[in-house]
Short mmCIF file of C-alpha atoms in Angstrom, two decimals:
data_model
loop_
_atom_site.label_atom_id
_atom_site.label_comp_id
_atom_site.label_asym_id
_atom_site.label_seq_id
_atom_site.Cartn_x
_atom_site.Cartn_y
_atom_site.Cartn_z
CA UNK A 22 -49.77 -21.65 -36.13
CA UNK A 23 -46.08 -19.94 -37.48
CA UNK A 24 -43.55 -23.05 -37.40
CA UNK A 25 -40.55 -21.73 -35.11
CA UNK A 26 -37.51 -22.21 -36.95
CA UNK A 27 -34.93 -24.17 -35.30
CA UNK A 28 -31.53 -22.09 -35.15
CA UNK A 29 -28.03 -24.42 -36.29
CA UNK A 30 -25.25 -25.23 -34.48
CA UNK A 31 -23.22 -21.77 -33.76
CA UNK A 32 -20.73 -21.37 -35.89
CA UNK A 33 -16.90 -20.40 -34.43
CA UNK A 34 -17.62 -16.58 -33.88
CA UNK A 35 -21.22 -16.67 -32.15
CA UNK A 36 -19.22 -19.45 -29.45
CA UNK A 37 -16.53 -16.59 -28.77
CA UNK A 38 -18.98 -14.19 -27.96
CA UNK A 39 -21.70 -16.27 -26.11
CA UNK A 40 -18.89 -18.15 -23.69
CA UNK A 41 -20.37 -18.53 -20.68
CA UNK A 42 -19.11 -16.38 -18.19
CA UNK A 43 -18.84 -19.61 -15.74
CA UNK A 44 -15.82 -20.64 -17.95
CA UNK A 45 -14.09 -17.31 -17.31
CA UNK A 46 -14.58 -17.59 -13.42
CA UNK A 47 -12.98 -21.40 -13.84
CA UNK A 48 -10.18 -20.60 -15.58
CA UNK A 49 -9.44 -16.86 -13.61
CA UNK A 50 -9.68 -19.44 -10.27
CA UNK A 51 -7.37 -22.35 -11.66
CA UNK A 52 -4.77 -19.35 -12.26
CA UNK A 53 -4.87 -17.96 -9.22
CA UNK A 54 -4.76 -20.91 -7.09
CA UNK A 55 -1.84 -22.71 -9.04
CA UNK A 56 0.14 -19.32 -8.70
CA UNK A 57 -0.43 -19.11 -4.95
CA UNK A 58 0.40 -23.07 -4.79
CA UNK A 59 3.55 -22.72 -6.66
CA UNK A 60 4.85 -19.38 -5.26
CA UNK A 61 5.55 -18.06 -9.05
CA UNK A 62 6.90 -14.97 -8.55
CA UNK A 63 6.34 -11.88 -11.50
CA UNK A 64 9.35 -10.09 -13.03
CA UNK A 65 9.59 -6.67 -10.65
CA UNK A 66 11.11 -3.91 -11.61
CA UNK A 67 12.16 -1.25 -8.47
CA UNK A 68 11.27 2.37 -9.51
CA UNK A 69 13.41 5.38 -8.45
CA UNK A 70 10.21 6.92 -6.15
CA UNK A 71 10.02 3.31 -4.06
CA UNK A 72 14.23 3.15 -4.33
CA UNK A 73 13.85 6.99 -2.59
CA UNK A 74 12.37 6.15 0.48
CA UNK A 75 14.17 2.87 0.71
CA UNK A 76 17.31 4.93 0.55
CA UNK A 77 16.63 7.48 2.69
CA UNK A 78 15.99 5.00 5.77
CA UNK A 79 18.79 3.05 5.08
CA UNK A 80 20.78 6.07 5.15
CA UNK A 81 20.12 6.96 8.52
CA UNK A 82 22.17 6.29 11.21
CA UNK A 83 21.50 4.17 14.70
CA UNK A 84 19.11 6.55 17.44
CA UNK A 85 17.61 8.83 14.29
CA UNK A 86 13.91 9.40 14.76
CA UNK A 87 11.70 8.43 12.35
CA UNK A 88 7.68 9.18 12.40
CA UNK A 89 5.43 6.36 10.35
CA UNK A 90 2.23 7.28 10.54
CA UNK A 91 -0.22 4.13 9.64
CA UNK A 92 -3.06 6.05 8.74
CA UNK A 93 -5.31 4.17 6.64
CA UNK A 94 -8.37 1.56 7.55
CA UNK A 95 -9.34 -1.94 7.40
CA UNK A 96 -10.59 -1.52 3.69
CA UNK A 97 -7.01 -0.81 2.37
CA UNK A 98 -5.48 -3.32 4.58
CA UNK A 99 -4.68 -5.47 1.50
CA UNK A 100 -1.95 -3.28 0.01
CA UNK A 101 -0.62 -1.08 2.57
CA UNK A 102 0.04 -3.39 5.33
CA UNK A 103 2.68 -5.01 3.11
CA UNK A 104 3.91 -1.30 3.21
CA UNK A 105 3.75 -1.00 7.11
CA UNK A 106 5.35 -4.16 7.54
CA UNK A 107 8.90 -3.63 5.25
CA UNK A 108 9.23 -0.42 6.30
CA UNK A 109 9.04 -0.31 10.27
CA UNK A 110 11.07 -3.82 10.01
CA UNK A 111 13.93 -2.01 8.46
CA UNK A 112 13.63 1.20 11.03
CA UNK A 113 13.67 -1.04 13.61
CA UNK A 114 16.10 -3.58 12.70
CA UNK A 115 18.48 -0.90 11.94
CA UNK A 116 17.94 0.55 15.56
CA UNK A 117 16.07 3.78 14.71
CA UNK A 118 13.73 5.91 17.29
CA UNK A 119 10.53 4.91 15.72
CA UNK A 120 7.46 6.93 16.38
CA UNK A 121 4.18 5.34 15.21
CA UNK A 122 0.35 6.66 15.22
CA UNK A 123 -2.45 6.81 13.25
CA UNK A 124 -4.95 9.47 11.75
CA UNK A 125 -7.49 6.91 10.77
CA UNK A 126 -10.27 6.44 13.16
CA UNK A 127 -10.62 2.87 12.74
CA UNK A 128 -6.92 1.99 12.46
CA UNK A 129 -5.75 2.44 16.01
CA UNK A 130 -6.00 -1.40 17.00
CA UNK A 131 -4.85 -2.54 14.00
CA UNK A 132 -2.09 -0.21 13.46
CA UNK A 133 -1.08 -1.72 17.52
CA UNK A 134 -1.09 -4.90 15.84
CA UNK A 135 1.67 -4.13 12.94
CA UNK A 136 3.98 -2.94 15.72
CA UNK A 137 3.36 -5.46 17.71
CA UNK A 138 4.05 -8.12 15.10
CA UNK A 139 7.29 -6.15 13.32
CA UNK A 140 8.83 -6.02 17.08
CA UNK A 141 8.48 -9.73 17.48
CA UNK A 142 10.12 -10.26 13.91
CA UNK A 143 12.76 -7.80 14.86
CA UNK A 144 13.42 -9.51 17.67
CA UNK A 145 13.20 -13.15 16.36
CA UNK A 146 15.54 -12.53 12.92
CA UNK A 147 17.72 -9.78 13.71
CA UNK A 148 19.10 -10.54 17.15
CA UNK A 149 17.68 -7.13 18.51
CA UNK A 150 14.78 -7.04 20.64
CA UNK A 151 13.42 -2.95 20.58
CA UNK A 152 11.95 -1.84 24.38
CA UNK A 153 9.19 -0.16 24.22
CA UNK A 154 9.64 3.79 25.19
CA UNK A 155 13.17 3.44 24.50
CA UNK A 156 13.16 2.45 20.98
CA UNK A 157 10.02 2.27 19.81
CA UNK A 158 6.07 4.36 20.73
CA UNK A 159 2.86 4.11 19.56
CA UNK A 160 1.27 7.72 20.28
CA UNK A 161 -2.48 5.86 18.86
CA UNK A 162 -4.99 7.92 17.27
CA UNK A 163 -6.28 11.48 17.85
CA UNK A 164 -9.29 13.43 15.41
CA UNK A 165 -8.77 15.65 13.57
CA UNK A 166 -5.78 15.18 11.57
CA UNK A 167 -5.26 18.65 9.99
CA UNK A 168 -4.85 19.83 13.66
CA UNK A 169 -2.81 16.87 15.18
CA UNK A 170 -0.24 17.30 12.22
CA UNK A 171 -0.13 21.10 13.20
CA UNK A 172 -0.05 20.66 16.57
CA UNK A 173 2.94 18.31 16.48
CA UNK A 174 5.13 21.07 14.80
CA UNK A 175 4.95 22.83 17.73
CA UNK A 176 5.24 20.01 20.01
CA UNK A 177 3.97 16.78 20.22
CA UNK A 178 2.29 17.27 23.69
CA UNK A 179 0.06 19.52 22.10
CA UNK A 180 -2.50 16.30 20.51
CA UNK A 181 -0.32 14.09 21.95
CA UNK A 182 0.20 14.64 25.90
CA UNK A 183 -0.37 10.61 26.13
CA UNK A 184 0.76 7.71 24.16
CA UNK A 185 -1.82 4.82 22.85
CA UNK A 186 -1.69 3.67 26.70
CA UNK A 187 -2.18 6.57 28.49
CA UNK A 188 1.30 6.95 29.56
CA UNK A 189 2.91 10.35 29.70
CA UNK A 190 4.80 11.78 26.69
CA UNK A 191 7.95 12.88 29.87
CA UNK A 192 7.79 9.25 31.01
CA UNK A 193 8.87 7.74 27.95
CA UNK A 194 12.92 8.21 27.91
CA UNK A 195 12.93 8.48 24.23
CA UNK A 196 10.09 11.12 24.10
CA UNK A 197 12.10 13.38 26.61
CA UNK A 198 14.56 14.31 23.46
CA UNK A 199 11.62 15.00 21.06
CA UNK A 200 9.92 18.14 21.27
CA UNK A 201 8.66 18.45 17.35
CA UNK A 202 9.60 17.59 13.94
CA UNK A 203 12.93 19.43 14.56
CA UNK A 204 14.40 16.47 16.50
CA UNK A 205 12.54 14.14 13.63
CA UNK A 206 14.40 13.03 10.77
CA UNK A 207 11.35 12.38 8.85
CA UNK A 208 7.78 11.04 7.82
CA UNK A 209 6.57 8.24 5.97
CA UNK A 210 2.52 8.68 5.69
CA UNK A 211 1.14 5.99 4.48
CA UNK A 212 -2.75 6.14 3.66
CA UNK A 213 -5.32 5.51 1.58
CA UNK A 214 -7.41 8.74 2.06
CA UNK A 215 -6.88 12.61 1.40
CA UNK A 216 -4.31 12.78 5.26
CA UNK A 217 -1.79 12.47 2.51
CA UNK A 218 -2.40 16.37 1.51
CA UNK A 219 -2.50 17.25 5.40
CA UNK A 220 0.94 15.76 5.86
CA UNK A 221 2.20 17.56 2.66
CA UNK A 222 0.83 20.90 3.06
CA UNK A 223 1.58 20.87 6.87
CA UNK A 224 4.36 19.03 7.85
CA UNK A 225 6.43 19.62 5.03
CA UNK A 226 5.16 22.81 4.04
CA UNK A 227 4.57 24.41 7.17
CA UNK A 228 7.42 22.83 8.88
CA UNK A 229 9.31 21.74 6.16
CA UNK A 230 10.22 18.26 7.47
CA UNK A 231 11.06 15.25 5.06
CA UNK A 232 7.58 13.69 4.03
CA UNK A 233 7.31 10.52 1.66
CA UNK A 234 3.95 8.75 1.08
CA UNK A 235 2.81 5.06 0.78
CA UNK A 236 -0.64 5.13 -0.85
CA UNK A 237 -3.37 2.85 -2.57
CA UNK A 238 -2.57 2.02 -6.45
CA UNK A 239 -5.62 3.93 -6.94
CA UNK A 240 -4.56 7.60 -5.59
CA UNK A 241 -0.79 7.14 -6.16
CA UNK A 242 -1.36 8.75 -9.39
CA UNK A 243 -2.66 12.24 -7.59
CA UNK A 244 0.68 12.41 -5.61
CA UNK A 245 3.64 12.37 -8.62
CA UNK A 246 3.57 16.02 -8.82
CA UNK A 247 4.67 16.72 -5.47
CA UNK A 248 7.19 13.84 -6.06
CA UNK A 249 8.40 16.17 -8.96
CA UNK A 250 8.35 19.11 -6.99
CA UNK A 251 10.14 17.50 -4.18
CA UNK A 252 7.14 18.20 -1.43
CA UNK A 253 7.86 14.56 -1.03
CA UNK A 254 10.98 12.56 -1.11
CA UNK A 255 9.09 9.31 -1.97
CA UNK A 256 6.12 7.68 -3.11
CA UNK A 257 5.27 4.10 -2.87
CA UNK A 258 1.86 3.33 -4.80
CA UNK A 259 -0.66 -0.02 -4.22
CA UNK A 260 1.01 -3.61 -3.77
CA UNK A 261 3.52 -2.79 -7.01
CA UNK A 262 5.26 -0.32 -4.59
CA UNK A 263 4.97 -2.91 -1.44
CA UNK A 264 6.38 -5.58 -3.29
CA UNK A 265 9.08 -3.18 -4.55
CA UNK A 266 10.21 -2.11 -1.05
CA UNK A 267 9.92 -5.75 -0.03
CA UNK A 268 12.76 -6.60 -2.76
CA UNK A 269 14.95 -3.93 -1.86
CA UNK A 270 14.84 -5.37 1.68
CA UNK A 271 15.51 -8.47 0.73
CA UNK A 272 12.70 -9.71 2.74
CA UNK A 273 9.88 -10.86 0.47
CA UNK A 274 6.32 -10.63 1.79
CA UNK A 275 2.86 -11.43 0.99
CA UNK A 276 3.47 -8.02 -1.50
CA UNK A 277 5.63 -9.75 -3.51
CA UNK A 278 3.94 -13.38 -3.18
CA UNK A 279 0.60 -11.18 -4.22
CA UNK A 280 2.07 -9.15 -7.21
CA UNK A 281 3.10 -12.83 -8.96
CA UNK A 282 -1.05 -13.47 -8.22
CA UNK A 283 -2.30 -10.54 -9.17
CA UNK A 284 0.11 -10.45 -12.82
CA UNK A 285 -1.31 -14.15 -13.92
CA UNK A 286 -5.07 -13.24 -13.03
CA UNK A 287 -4.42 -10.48 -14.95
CA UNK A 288 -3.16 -11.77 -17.79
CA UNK A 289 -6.29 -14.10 -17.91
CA UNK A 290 -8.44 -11.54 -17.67
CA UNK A 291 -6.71 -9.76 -20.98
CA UNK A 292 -6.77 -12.76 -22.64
CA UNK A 293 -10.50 -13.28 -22.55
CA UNK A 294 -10.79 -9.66 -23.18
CA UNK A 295 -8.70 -10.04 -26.52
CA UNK A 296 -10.66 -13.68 -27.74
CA UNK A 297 -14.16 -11.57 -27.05
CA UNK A 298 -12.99 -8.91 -29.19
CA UNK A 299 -11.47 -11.29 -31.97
CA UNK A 300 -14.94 -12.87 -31.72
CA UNK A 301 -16.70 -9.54 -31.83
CA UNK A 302 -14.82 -8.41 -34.82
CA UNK A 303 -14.67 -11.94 -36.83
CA UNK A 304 -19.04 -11.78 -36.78
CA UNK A 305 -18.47 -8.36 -38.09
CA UNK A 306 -17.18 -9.47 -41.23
CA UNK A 307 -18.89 -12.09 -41.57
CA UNK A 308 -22.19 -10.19 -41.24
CA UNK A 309 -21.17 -8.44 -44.03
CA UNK A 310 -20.05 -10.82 -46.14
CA UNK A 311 -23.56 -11.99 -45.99
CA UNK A 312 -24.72 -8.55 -46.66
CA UNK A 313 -26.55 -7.91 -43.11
CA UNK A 314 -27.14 -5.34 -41.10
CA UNK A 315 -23.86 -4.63 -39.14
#
C-alpha cells in the first residue's frame, strides 16, 4: 500500500489564501455592530445634483404645490425611504401644498405610512401641525403609470377623480385650485423601477413641468444624462444621496447613521480583498522560485 505523505504546516501565503471564510463574516459583523453602537458617522460630501433639489424646495415660497410621488416597493424600502422622509419633512415644515401618490402597486400602504409619520414629526418639531386636504393629500395608487402621468397633465380628475380615501378631488379645499401640473410647481419621483422614464418623457417632456428623481444607487447611473440635459433638475442616487439631503436639512436620519455603516463594512470587505490578493500573488513567486508550475 502507497504511504500518504503527510503535508507541513502551511507556510504564510497558503494561510492568506485558505482563511476561512468564518473569520471574514466575524470580523465584517464586529464592524458593523461597533459602528451602529457608536454612531460613527463617515466623512459626506453633498454633490451639486442632491444640493439641486434641496435648493429648489427651499426656494419655494409658503402655499406652492409640490407633487412627490413615492413610487417604489417594499424591496427598495432601505434607501429611498430615507429619501421620502427628508424631503416631504422639509415641504411640509416649510408650509407647502404637498401632493403625494404612488405608481407602485405594492406601495400604496406604505407610502400612507411615510405621510402619516412626516405629519406627526412636522407637527411635533416644527410647531406646525399640516390638515389634511388643506395642506397636505394622498391621491394613493392608480395602474398604469404611463397613463396616470398623462392623464394628470390634463387634469388630475382624469386617474384621479378620488383621493387614497375615496373622497372627492372638489371636496378637498386645496384640490379646488389644482387643475394640472400648471398650478404645480414641481415633481420629485422617487423610484426604484423604469416610472422614472414615464415621469421624464411625460411630465416634463410632454408638459414640461420641473421633474427631479430620487432613485436606487443601482439605476442612478442611467439618469445623469438627463441631469446634463436638464430633463431633470435633480437626482438623488441610493442612501449616498439620502444621507446627503439629510445633511443639508440638518436633520440626520437613519441615511446618514447607515452611510457611516455601510463605509466601515466596506472598508473590511476591501481589506480582505487586498490580503487575498497579496496572498495570491506572494504563492506566485514563490512557486516560481521553486521552479513549479505557476
Amino acid at each position: 500500500m502507497e504511504e500518504v505523505k503527510r503535508q507541513g504546516p502551511k507556510n504564510f501565503n497558503e494561510k492568506l489564501m485558505s482563511m476561512d471564510r468564518r473569520w471574514v463574516f466575524l470580523v465584517l459583523g464586529v464592524v458593523v455592530i461597533a459602528a451602529l453602537l457608536t454612531g460613527i458617522k463617515a466623512p459626506l460630501s453633498i454633490t451639486q445634483e442632491v444640493r439641486d433639489v434641496y435648493n429648489f424646495v427651499e426656494g419655494l415660497k409658503e402655499g406652492d404645490n409640490l407633487l412627490v410621488a413615492i413610487d417604489y416597493d417594499p424591496n427598495a424600502k432601505a434607501e429611498l425611504h430615507p429619501m421620502a422622509y427628508a424631503i416631504l419633512e422639509q415641504a411640509m415644515a416649510k408650509k407647502l401644498k404637498v401632493i403625494t401618490l404612488t405608481l407602485s402597486q405594492n406601495g400604496a400602504g406604505m407610502a400612507e405610512q411615510v405621510v402619516r409619520d412626516v405629519v406627526d414629526s412636522v407637527s411635533t418639531y416644527h410647531g406646525f401641525s399640516p390638515e389634511y386636504g388643506k395642506d397636505y393629500v394622498f391621491l394613493g395608487y392608480r395602474p398604469y403609470y404611463a397613463l396616470v402621468i398623462l392623464g394628470m397633465g390634463q387634469n388630475f380628475r382624469i386617474p384621479y377623480p378620488t383621493d387614497y380615501y375615496t373622497t372627492p378631488l372638489d371636496s378637498l379645499p386645496m384640490m379646488r385650485r389644482i387643475q394640472n401640473y400648471n398650478q404645480v410647481t414641481g415633481v420629485i419621483d422617487i423610484t426604484g423601477s423604469n416610472v422614472a422614464d414615464a415621469w421624464v418623457a411625460n411630465a416634463n417632456g410632454r408638459y414640461g413641468v420641473k421633474v427631479a428623481l430620487g432613485l436606487t444607487g443601482v439605476s442612478a447611473a442611467d439618469y445623469y444624462p438627463f441631469y446634463q440635459s436638464k430633463q431633470i433638475f435633480g437626482l438623488m442616487g441610493g442612501m449616498k444621496g439620502a444621507a446627503e439631503y439629510e445633511k443639508l436639512t440638518d436633520n440626520p436620519g437613519l441615511a446618514m447613521e447607515a452611510m457611516g455603516v455601510q463605509t466601515y463594512a466596506h472598508l473590511v470587505i476591501i481589506a480582505f480583498i487586498l490580503i487575498g490578493n497579496i496572498g495570491f500573488f506572494l504563492d506566485k513567486r514563490a512557486r516560481k522560485q521553486r521552479g513549479e508550475a505557476v
